[in-house]
Coordinates of C-alpha atoms in Angstrom, one line a residue:
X1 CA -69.1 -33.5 -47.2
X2 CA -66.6 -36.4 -47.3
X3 CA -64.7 -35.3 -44.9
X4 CA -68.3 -35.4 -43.1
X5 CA -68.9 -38.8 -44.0
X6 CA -65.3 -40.0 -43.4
X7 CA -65.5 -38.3 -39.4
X8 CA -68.7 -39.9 -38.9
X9 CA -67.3 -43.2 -40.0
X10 CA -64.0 -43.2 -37.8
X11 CA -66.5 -42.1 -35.2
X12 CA -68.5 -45.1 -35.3
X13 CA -65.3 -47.2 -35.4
X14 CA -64.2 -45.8 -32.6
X15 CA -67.2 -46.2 -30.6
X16 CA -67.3 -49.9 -31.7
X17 CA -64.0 -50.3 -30.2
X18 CA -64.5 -48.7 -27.3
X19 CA -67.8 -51.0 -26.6
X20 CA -65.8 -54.0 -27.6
X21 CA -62.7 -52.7 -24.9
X22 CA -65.5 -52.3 -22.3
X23 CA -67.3 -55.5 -22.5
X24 CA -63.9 -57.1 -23.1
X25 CA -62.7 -55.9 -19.5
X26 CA -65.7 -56.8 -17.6
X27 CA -65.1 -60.3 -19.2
X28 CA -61.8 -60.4 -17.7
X29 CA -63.2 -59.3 -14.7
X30 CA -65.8 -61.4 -14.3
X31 CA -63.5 -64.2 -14.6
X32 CA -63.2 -65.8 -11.7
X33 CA -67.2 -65.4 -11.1
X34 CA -67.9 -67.1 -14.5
X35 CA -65.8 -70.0 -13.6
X36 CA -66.3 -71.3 -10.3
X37 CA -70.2 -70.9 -11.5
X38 CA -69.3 -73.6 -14.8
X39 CA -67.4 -75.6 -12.3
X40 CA -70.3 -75.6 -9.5
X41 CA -73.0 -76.0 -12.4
X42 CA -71.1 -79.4 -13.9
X43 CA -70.6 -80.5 -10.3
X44 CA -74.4 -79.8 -9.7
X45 CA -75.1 -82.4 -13.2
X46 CA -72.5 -85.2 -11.5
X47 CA -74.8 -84.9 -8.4
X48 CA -77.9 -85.1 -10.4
X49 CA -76.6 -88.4 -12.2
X50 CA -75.7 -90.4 -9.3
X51 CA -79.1 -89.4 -7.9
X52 CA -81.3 -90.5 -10.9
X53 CA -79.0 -92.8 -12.6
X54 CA -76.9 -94.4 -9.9
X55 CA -78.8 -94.8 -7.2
X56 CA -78.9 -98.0 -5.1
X57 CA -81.9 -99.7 -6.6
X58 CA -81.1 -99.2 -10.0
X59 CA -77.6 -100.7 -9.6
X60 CA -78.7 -104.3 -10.6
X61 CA -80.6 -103.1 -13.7
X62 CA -77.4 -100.7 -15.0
X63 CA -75.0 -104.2 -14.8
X64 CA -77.0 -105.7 -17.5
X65 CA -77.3 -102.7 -19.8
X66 CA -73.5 -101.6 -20.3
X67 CA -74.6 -98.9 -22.9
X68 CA -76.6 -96.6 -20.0
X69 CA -73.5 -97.2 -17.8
X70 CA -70.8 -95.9 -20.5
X71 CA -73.2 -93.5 -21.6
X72 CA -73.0 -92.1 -17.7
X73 CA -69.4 -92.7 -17.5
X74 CA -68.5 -90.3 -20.7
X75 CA -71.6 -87.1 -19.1
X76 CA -69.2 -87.9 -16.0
X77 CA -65.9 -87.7 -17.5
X78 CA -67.1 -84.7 -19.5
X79 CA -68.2 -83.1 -16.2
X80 CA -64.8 -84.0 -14.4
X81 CA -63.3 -82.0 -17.3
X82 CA -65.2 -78.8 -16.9
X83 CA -64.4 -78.6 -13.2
X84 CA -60.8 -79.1 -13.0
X85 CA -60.7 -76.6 -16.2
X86 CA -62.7 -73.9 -14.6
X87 CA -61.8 -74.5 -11.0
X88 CA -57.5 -74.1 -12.5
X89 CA -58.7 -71.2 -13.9
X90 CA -60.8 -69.4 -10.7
X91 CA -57.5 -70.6 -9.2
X92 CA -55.6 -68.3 -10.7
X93 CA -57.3 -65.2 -11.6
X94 CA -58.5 -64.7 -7.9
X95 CA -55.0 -64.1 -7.2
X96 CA -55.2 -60.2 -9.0
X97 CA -59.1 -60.3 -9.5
X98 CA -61.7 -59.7 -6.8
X99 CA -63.9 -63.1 -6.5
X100 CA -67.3 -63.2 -4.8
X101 CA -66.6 -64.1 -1.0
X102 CA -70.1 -65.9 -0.7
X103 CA -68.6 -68.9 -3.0
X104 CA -67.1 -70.8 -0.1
X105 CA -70.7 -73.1 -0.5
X106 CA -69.8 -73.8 -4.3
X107 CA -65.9 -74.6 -3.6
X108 CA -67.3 -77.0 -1.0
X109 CA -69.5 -79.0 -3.2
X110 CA -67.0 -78.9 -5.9
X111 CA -64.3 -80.4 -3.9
X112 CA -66.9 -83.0 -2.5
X113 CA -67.3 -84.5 -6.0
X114 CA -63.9 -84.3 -7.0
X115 CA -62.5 -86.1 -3.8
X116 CA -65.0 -88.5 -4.1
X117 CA -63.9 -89.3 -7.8
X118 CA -60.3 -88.9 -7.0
X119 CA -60.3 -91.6 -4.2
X120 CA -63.4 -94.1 -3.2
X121 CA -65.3 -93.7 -6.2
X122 CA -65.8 -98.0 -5.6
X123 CA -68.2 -97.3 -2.7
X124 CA -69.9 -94.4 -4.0
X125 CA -71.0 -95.3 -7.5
X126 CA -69.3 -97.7 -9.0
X127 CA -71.2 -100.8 -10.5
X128 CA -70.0 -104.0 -8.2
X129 CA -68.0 -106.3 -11.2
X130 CA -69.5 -109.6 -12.6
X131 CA -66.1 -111.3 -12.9
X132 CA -63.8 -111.8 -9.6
X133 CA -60.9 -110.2 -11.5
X134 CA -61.5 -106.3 -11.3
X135 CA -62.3 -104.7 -14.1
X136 CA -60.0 -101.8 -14.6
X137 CA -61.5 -100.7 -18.3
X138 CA -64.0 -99.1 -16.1
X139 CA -63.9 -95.2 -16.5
X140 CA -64.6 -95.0 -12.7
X141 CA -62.0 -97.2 -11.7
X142 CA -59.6 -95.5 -13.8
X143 CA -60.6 -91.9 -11.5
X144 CA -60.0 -94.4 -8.0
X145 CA -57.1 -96.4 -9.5
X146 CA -54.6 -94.4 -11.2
X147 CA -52.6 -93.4 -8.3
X148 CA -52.5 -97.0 -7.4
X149 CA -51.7 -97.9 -10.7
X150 CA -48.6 -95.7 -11.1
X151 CA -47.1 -97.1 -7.2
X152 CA -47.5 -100.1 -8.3
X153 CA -45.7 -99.7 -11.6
X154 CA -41.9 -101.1 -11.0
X155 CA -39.6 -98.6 -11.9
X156 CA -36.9 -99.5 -14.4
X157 CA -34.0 -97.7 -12.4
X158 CA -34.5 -99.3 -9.3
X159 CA -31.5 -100.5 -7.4
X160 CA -29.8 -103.5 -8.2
X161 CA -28.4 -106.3 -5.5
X162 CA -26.0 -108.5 -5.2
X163 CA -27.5 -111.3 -8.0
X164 CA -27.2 -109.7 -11.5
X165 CA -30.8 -107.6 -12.5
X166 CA -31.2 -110.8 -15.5
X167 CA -31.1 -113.4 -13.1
X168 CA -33.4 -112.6 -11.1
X169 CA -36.0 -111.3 -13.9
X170 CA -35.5 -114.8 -14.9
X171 CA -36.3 -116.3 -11.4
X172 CA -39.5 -113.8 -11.0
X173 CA -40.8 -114.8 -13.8
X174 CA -40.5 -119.0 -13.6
X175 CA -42.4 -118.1 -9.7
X176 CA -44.8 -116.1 -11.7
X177 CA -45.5 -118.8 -14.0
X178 CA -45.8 -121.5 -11.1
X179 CA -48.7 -119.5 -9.3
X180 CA -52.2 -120.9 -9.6
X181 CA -53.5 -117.2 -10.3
X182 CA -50.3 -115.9 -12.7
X183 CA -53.2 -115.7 -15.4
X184 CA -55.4 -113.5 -13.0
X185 CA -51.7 -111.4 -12.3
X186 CA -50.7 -110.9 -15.7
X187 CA -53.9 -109.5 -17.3
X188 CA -54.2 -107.2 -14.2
X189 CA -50.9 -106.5 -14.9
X190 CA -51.2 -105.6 -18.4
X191 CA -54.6 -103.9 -18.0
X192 CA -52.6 -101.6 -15.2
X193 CA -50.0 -100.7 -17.5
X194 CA -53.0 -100.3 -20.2
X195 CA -54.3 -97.6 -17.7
X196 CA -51.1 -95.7 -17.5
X197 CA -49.9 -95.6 -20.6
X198 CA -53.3 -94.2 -21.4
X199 CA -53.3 -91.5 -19.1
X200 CA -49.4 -90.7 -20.2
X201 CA -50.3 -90.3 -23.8
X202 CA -53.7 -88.0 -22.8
X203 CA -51.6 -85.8 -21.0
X204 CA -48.6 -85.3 -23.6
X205 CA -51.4 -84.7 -26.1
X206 CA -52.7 -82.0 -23.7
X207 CA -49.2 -80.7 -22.9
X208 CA -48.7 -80.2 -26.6
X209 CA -52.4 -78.8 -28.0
X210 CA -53.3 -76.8 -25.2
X211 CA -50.2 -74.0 -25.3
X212 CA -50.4 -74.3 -28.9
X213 CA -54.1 -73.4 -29.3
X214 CA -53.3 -70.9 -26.4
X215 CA -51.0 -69.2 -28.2
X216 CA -52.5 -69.0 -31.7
X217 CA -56.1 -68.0 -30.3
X218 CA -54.9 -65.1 -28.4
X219 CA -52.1 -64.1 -31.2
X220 CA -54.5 -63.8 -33.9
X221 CA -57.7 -62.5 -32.2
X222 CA -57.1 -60.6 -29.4
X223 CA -53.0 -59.7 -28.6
X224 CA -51.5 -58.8 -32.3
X225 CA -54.9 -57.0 -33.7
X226 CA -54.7 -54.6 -30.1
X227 CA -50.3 -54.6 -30.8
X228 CA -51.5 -52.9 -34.6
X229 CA -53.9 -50.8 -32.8
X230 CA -51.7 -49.3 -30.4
X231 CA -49.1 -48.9 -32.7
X232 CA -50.8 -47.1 -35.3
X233 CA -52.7 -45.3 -32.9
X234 CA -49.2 -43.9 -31.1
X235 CA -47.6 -43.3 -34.5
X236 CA -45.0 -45.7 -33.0
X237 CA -41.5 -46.6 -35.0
X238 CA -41.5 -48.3 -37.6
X239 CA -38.6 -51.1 -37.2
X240 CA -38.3 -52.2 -33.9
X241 CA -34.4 -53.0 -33.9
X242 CA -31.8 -52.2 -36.2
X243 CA -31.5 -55.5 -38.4
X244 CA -35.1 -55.2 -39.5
X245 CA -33.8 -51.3 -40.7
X246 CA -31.1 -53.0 -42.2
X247 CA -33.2 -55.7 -44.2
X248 CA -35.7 -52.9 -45.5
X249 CA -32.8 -50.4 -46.2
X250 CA -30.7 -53.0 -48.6
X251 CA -34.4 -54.0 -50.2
X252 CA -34.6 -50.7 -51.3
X253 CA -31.6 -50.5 -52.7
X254 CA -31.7 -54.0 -54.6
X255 CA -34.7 -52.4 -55.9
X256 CA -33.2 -48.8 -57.1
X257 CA -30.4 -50.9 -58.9
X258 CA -32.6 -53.0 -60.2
X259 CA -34.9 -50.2 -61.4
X260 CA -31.9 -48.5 -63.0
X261 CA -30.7 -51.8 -64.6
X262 CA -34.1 -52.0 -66.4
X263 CA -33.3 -48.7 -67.8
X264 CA -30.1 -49.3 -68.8
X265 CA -30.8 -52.3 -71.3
X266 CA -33.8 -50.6 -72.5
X267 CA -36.7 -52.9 -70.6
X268 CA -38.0 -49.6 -68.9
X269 CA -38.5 -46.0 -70.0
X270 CA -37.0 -44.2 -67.0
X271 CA -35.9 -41.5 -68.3
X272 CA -37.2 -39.0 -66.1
X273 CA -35.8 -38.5 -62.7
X274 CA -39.4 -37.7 -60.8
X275 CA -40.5 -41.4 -62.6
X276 CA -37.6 -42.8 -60.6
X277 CA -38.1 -41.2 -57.3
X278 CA -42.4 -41.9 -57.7
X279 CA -41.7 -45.6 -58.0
X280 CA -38.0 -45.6 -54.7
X281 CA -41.2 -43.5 -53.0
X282 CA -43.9 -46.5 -53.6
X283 CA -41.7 -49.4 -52.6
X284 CA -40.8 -47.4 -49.7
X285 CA -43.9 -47.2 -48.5
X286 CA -44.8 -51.1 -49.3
X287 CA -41.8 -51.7 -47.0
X288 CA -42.8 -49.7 -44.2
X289 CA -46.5 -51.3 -43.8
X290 CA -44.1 -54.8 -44.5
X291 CA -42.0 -53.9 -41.6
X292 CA -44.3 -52.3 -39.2
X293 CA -46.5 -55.3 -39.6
X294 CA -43.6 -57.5 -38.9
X295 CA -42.7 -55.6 -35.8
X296 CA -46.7 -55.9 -34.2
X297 CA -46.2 -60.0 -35.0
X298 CA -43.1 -59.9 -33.3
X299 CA -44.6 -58.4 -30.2
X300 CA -47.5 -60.2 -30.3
X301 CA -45.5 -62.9 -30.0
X302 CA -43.9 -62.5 -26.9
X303 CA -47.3 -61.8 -25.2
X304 CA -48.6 -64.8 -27.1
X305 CA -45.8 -67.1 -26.2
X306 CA -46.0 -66.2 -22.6
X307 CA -49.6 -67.1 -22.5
X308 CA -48.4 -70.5 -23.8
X309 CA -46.5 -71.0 -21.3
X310 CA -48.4 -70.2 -18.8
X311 CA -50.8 -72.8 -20.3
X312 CA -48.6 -75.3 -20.1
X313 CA -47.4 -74.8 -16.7
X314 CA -51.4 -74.8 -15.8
X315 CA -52.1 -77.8 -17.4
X316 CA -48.8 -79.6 -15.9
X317 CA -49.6 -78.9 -12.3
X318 CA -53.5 -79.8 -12.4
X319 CA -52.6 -83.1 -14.0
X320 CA -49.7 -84.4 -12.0
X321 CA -50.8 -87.7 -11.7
X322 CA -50.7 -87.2 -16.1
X323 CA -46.5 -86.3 -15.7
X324 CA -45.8 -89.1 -13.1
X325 CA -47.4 -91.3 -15.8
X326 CA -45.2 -89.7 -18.9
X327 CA -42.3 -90.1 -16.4
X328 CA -43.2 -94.5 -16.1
X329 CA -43.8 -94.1 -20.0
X330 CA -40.5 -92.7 -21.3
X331 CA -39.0 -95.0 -18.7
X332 CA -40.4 -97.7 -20.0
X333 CA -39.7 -97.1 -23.6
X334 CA -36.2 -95.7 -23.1
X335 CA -35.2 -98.9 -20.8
X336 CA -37.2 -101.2 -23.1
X337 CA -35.2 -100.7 -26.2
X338 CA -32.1 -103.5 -27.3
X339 CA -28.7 -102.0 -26.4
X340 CA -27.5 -101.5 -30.1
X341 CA -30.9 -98.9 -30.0
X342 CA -29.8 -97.3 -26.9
X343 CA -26.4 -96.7 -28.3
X344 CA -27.6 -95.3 -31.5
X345 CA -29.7 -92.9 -30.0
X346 CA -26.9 -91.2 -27.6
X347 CA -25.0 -91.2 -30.6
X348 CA -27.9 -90.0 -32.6
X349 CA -28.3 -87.4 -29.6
X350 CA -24.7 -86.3 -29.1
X351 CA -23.5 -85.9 -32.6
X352 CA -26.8 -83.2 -33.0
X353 CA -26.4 -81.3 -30.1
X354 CA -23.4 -81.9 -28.6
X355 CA -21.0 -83.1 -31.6
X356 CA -18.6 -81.6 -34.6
X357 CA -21.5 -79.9 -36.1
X358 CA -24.1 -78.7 -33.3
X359 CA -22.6 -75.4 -33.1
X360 CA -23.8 -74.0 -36.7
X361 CA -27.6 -75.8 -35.7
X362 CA -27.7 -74.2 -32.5
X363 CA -27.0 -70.7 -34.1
X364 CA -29.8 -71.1 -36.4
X365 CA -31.8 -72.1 -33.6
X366 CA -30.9 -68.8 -31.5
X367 CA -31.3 -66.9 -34.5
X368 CA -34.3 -67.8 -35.5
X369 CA -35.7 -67.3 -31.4
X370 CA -34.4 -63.8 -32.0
X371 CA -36.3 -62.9 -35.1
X372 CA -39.6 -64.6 -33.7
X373 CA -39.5 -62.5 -30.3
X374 CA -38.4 -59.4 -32.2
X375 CA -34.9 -59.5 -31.1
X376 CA -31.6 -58.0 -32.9
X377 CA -29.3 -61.3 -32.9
X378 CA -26.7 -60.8 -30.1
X379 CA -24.0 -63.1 -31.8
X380 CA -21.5 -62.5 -28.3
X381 CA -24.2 -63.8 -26.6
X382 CA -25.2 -66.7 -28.8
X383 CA -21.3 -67.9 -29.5
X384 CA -21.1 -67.7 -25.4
X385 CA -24.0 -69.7 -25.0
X386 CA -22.3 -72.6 -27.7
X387 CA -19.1 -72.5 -26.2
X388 CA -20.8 -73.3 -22.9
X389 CA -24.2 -74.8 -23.1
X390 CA -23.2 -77.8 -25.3
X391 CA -20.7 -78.3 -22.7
X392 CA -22.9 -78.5 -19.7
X393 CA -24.9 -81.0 -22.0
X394 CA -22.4 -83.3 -22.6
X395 CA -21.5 -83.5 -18.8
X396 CA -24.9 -84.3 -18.3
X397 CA -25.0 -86.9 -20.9
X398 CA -21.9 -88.7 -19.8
X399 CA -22.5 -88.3 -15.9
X400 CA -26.4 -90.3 -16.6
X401 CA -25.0 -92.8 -18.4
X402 CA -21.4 -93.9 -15.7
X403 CA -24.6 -93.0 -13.0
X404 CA -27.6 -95.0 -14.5
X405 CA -27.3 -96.7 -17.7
X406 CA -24.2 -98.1 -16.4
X407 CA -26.4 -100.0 -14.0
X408 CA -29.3 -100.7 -15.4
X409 CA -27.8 -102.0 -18.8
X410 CA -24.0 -102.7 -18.8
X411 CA -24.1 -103.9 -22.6
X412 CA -25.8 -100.7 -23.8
X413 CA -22.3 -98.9 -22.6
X414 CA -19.9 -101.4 -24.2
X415 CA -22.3 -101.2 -27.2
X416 CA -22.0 -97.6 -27.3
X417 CA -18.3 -97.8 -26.7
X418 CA -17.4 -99.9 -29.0
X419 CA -19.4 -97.7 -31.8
X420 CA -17.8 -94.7 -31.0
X421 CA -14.7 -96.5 -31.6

């Protein structure tokens, strides 16, 4: 009778898992159907706002009650969001996924809302200013501006001529200061830069969470519970390379001579051999659900960390306009700093990966790659890769800083010389 009940209960789990596999599939399938839809449904809402919220006549009333228009501007930008999201995503799953061929309409529409929010969003909806200087704290103008915004942003490695770069900073800035409308310049100046430092820091953020909630989400719900599955299902080995065998072996051992230590100075009663062997026998088996379960995690990392990546790589080519204005950002920091910072940092940067010392941290960091993917250390490979990889670094290093630091801040190099010396 129990082995009745227990049947009927593996039964049922089974059948639960086979229901969850099925509906799992035709959610993966279904993929790129269930996201152009979000994308043309959000699209749909945009259209629905500009016709009941921004249409012509209403435009006067909206100027005088900023609360409707940032209420609109936030549905909007949440909208924006959902598309480019979803339409990334149809994107790429219709590349090994059947997608309905009728959906030509949707894309349309979709890419008629995004174009129009991308470049002449000022004669479609936006709200004519009050003041003559543009108003670039606008959410719209942000959408029709930002690829303006990052042109006209001067970069800090541009060529120099035959004056030096100080002198004629100094002499742009006294003919700034003589215009009638240097006021007018300078907060549209700032308010540009405002704009992309903004969009710079959104998309590091995003850069950062997204591959990390990637990962995480599908390690611990879908990719290392199907791993423990599979493996327990396939009576798979238990340690999947020889220095996870290695660690469980000598644990086994530290434990036997510890057992018979306890008996020796009389802390245990072991006197009987079978006690012995009962007790080797449990921590034996403790270490093989220890190590199988470290071998699943290890596997389900790679799958994980793959997804990650793709993640990242999704989110870094629909936001390019984002890494152009991470690229004017780090410029601008990097460039901005005094020369005795600049030098302390290559230092700072050399001497950790590069220096005396860097070989031992980039062993720990190859090692510890190894362990997370599941990998038996290959310590040929990783003493190749420091005797070369540091190397190819450091050529880097010096050939940026004769090629472009060199230029752009002369003082930062005799700053840094003179500190290594």
């Amino acid at each position: 009778m129990k082995n009745t009940w227990s049947n009927g209960k593996t039964e049922a789990i089974l059948d639960k898992l086979t229901n969850y596999s099925r509906n799992s599939y035709q959610w993966f399938v279904d993929t790129p159907t269930r996201a152009l839809d979000k994308a043309y449904l959000a699209a749909l809402n945009i259209k629905s706002l500009e016709a009941n919220y921004l249409a012509s006549q209403d435009r006067e009333q909206a100027v005088n009650r900023p609360a409707v228009i940032n209420y609109l501007e936030a549905d909007i930008d949440k909208y924006l969001a959902i598309i480019k999201v979803n339409l990334a995503e149809f994107k790429v799953s219709r590349y090994f996924l059947k997608y309905p061929q009728d959906c030509w309409s949707k894309i349309i529409l979709i890419e008629e809302v995004l174009t129009k929010y991308r470049t002449d969003l000022i004669q479609a909806t936006v709200i004519p200013p009050v003041n003559t200087i543009a108003k670039p704290n606008s959410k719209f103008d942000r959408y029709a501006s930002i690829t303006e915004d990052l042109s006209r942003v001067k970069p800090v490695t541009e060529k120099t001529g035959v004056l030096p770069r100080s002198l004629g900073r100094t002499f742009s800035k006294i003919k700034t200061e003589l215009k009638s409308d240097s006021e007018a310049d300078i907060i549209e100046n700032f308010r540009r830069e405002r704009r992309v430092t903004q969009m710079a820091v959104r998309c590091l953020v995003l850069l950062i969470v997204i591959p990390l909630i990637t990962q995480q989400v599908s390690k611990q719900f879908f990719l290392f519970p199907a791993v423990e599955q599979y493996r327990e299902a396939h009576d798979s080995a238990i340690f999947i390379n020889l220095e996870m065998k290695e660690e469980a072996f000598k644990e086994l051992q530290n434990f036997e001579a510890e057992l018979k230590f306890d008996n020796l100075i009389g802390i245990a009663n072991l006197t009987v051999p079978e006690i012995i062997e009962e007790k080797l026998k449990e921590k034996a088996t403790e270490l093989a659900s220890e190590f199988r379960h470290k071998g699943s995690n290890a596997i389900s990392n790679v799958f994980a960390d793959f997804l990650g990546l793709i993640a990242f790589i999704l989110v870094a080519i629909t936001n390019r306009q984002g890494i152009a204005a991470i690229k004017s950002f780090l410029d601008h920091i990097m460039y901005g700093l005094s020369d005795s910072a600049k030098a302390f940092l290559i230092i700072l940067f050399t001497d950790v990966f590069v220096g005396f010392h860097s070989p031992h941290g980039w062993e720990v960091i190859l090692e510890g790659i190894a362990n997370h993917l599941g990998l038996q250390p290959n310590h040929s490979a990783i003493f190749l890769f420091i005797a070369t990889f540091p190397v190819i670094l450091d050529t880097i290093l010096k050939y940026w800083i004769f090629r472009y630091l060199n230029r752009i801040s002369p003082s930062a190099v005799a700053t840094l010389k003179n500190m290594n010396e």
